[in-house]
PDB file of C-alpha atoms and ligand atoms in Angstrom:
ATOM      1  CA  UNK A   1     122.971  52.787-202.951  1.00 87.00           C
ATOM      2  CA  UNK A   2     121.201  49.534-203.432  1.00 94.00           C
ATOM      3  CA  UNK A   3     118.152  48.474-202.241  1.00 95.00           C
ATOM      4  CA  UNK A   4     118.429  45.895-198.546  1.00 97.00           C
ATOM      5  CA  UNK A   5     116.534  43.309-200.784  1.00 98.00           C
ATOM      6  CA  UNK A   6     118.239  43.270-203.804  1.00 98.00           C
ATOM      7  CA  UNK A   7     121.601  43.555-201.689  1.00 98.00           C
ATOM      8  CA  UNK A   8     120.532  40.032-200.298  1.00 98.00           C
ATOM      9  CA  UNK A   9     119.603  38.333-203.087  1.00 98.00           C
ATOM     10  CA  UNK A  10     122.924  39.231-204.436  1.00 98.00           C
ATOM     11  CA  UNK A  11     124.650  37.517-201.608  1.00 98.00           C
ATOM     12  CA  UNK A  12     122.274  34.566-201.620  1.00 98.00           C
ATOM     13  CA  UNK A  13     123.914  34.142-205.308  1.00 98.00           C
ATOM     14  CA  UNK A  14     127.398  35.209-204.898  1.00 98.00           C
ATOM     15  CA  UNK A  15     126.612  31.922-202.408  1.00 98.00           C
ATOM     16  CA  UNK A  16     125.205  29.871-205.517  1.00 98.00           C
ATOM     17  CA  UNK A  17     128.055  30.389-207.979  1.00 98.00           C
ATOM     18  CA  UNK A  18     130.672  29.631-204.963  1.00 98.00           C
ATOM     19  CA  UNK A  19     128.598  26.105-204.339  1.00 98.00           C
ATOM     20  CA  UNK A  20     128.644  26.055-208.298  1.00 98.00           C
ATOM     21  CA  UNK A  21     132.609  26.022-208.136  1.00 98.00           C
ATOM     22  CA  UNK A  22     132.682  24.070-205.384  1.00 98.00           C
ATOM     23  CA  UNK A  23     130.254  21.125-206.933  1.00 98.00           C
ATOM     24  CA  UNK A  24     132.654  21.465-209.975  1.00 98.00           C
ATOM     25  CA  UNK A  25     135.620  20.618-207.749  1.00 98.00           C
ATOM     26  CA  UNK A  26     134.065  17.814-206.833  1.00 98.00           C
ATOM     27  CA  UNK A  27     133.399  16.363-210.373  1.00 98.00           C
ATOM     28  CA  UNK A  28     136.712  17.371-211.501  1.00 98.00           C
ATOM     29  CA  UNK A  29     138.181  14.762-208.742  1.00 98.00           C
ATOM     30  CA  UNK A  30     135.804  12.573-209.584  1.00 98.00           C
ATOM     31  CA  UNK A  31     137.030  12.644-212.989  1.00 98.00           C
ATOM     32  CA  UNK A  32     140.927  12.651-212.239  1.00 98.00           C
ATOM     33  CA  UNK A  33     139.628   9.019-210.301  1.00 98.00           C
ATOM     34  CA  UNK A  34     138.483   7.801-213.797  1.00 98.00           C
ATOM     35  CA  UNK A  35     142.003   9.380-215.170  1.00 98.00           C
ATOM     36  CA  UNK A  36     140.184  11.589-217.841  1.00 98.00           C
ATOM     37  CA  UNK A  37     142.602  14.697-218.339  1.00 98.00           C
ATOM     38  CA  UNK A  38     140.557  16.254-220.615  1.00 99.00           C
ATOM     39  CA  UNK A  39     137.285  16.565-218.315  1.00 99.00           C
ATOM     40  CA  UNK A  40     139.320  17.191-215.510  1.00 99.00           C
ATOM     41  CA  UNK A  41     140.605  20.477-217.840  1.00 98.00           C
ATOM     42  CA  UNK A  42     137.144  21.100-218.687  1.00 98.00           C
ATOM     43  CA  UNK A  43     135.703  21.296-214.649  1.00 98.00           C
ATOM     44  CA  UNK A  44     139.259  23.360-214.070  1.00 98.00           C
ATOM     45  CA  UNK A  45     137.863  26.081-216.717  1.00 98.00           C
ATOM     46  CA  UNK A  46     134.390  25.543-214.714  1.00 98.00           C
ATOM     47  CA  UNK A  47     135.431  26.304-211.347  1.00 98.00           C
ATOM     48  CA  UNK A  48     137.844  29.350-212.370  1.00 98.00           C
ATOM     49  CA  UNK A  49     134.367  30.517-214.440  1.00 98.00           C
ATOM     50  CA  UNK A  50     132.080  30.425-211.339  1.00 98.00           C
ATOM     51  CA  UNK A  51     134.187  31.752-209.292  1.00 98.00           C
ATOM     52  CA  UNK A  52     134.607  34.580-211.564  1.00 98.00           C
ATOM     53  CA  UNK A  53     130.842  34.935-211.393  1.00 98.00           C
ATOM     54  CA  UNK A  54     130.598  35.179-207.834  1.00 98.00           C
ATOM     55  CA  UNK A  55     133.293  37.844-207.549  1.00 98.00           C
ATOM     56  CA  UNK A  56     131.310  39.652-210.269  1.00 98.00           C
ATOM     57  CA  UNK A  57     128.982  39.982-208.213  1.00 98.00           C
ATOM     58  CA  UNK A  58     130.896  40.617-204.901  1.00 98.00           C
ATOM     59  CA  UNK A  59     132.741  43.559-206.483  1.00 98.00           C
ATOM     60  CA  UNK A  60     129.153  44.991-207.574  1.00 98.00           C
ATOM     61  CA  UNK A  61     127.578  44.756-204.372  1.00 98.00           C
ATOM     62  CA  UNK A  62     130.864  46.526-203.205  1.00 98.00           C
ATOM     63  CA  UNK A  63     130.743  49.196-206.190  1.00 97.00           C
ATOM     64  CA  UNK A  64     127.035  50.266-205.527  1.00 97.00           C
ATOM     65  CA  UNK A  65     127.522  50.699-201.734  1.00 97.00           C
ATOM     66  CA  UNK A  66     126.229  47.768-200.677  1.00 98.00           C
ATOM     67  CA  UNK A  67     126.954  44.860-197.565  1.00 98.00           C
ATOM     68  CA  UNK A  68     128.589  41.829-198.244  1.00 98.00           C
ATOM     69  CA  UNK A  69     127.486  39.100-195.974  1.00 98.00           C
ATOM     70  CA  UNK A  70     128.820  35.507-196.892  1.00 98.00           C
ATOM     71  CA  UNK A  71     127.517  32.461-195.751  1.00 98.00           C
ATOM     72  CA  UNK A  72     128.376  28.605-195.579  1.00 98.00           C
ATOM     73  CA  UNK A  73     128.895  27.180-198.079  1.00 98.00           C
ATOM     74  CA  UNK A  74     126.790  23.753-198.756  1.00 98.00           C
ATOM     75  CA  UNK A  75     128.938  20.433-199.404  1.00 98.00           C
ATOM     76  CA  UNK A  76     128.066  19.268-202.923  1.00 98.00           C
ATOM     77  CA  UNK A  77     126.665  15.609-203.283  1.00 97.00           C
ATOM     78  CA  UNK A  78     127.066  14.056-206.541  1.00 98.00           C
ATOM     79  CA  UNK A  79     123.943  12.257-207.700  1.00 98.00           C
ATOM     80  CA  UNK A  80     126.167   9.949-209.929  1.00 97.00           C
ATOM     81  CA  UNK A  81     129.377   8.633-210.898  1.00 96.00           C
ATOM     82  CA  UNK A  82     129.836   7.879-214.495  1.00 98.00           C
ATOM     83  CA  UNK A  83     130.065  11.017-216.918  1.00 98.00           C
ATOM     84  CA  UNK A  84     126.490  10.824-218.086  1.00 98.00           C
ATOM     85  CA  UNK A  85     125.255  11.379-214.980  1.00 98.00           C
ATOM     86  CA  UNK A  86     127.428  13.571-214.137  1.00 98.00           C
ATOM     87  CA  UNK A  87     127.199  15.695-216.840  1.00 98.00           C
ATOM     88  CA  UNK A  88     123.092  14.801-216.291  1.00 98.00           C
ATOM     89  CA  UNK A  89     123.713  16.811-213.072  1.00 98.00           C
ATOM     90  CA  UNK A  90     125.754  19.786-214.304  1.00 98.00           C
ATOM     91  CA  UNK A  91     122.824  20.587-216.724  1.00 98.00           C
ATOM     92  CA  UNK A  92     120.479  20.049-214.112  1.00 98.00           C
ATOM     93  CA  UNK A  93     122.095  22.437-212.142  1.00 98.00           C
ATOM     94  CA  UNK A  94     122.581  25.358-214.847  1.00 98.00           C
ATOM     95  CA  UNK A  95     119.173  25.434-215.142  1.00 98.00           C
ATOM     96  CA  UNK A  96     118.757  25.370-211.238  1.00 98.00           C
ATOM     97  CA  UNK A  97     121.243  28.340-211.647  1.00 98.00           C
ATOM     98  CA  UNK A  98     119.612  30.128-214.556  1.00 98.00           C
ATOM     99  CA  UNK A  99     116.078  30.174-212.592  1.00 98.00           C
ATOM    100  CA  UNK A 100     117.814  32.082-209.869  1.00 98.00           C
ATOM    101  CA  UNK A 101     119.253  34.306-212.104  1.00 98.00           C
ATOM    102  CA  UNK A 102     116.102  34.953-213.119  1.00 98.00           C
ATOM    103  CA  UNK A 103     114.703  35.314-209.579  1.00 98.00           C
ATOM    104  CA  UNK A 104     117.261  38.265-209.073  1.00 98.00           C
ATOM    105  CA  UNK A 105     116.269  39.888-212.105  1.00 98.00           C
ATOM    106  CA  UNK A 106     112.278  39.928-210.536  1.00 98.00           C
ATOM    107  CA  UNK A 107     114.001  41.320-207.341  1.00 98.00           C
ATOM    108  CA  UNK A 108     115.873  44.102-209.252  1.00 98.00           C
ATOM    109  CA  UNK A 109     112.717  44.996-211.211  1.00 98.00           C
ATOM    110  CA  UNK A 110     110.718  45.013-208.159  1.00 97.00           C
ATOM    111  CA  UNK A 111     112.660  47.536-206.509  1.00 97.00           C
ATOM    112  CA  UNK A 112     113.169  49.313-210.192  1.00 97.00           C
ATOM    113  CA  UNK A 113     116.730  49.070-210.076  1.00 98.00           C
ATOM    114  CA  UNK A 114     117.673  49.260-213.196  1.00 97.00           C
ATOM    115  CA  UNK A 115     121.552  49.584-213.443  1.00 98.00           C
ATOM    116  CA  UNK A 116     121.097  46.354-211.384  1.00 98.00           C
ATOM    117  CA  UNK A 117     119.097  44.906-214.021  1.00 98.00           C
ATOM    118  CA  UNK A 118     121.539  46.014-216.924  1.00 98.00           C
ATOM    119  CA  UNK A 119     124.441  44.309-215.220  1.00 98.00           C
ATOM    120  CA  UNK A 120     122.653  41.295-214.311  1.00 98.00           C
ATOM    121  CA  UNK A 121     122.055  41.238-218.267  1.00 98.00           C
ATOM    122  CA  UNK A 122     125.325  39.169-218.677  1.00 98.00           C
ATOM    123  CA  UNK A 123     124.821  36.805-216.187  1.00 98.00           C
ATOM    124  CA  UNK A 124     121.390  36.146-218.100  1.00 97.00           C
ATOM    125  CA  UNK A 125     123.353  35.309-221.803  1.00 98.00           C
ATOM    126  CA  UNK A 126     126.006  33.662-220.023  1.00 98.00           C
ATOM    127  CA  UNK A 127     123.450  30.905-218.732  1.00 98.00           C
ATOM    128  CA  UNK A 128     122.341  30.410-221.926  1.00 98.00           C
ATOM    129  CA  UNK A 129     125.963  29.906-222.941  1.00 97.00           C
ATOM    130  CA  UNK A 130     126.695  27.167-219.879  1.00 97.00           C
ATOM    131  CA  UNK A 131     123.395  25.688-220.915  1.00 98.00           C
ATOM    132  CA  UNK A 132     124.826  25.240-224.707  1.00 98.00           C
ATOM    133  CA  UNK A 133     128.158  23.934-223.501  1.00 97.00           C
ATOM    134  CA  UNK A 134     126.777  21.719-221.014  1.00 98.00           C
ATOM    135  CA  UNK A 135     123.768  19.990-223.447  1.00 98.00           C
ATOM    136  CA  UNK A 136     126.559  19.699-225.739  1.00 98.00           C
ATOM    137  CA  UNK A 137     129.007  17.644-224.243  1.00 98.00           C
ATOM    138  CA  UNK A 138     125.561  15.831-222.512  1.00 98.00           C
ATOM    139  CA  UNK A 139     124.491  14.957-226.210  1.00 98.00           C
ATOM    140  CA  UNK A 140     127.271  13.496-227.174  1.00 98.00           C
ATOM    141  CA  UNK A 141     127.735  11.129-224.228  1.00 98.00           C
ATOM    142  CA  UNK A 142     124.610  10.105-225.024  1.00 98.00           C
ATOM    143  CA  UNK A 143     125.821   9.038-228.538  1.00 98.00           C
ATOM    144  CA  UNK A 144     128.823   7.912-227.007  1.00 98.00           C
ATOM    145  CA  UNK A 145     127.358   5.205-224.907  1.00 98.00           C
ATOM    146  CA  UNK A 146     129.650   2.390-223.859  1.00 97.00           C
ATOM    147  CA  UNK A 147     132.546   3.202-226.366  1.00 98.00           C
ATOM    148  CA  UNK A 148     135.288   4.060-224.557  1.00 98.00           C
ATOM    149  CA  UNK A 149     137.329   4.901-228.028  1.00 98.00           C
ATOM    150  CA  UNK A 150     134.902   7.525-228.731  1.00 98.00           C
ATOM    151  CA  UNK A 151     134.711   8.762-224.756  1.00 98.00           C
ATOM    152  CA  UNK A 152     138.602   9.490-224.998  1.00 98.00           C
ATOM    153  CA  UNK A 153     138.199  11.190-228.475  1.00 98.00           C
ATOM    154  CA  UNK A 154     135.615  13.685-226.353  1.00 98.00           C
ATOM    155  CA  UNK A 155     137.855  13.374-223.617  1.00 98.00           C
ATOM    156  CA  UNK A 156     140.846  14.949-226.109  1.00 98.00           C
ATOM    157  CA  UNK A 157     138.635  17.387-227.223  1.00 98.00           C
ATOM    158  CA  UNK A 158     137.599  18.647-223.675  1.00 98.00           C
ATOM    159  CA  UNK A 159     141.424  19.514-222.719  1.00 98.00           C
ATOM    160  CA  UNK A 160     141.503  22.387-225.526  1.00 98.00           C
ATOM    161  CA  UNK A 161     139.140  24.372-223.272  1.00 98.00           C
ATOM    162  CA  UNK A 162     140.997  27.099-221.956  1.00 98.00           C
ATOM    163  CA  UNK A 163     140.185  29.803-219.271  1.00 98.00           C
ATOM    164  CA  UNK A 164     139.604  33.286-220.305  1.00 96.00           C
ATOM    165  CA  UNK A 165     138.150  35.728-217.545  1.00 96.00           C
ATOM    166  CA  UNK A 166     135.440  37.110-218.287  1.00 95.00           C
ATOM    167  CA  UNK A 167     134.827  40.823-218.601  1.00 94.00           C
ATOM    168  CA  UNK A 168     131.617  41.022-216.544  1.00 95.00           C
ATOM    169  CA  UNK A 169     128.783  43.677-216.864  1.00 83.00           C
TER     170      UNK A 169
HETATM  171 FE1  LIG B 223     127.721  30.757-212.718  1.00 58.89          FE
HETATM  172 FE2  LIG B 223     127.473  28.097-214.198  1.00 58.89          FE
HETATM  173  O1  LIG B 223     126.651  29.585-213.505  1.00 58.89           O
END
């Protein structure tokens, strides 16, 4: 059975990575405005991945006994509109994400949960993953600039990602 506290700090995040996919949804449209195909593939892959990580952690909350208790969702606000900033944002936010990753790792260790900490172990490298991708793509817009020939050849690059579920825990 797991702890009361620990059960809501993993609904507080099941709630973060469902705002993740839905502040992904948002860029994705914001990117099928600018008609770029390939970073509207790229935030599909995104939202199907945090949504994946929120039912990861539904079904574990479920699997150890535990209460699931859902609650609103917030509206995402972009902070910009061209892809730098946009991207700007998404990294922003991993690591907004990755620190409360990190805070439900202290709340499994306080309450010496330990299988709790072991499955939360993926989460932790798959941050460090998101954070890779994102800084990635974020570096290279940088390079990129104002050439729009080399922001279509990243563009063509970004519609190879493909979806693969993840195999969580
Ligand atoms: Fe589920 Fe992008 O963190």
């Amino acid at each position: 059975m797991i702890n009361e506290k620990l059960e809501k700090a993993f609904n507080d995040q099941i709630n973060k990575e469902l705002y993740s996919a839905y502040l992904y949804l948002t860029m994705k449209a914001k990117f099928a405005e600018m008609n770029l195909n390939g970073f509207v593939n790229w935030f599909d892959v995104q939202v199907k991945e945090e949504q994946a990580h929120g039912m990861g952690m539904y079904d574990y909350v479920i699997e150890r006994g535990g209460k699931i208790e859902l609650s609103a969702i917030d509206k995402p606000e972009l902070k910009g509109s061209t892809p730098l900033e946009i991207f700007e944002q998404v990294l922003e936010h991993e690591e907004y994400v990755t620190s409360r990753i990190n805070a439900l790792m202290d709340v499994a260790e306080e309450t010496k949960d330990r299988a709790a900490l072991s499955f939360l172990d993926w989460y932790l490298k798959e941050q460090v993953e998101e954070e890779s991708n994102v800084g990635g793509v974020l570096a290279t817009l940088k390079l990129i600039g104002d050439d729009k020939k080399a922001l279509l050849i990243l563009d063509k690059d970004l519609a190879a990602r493909v979806f693969n579920p993840p195999v969580i825990g």
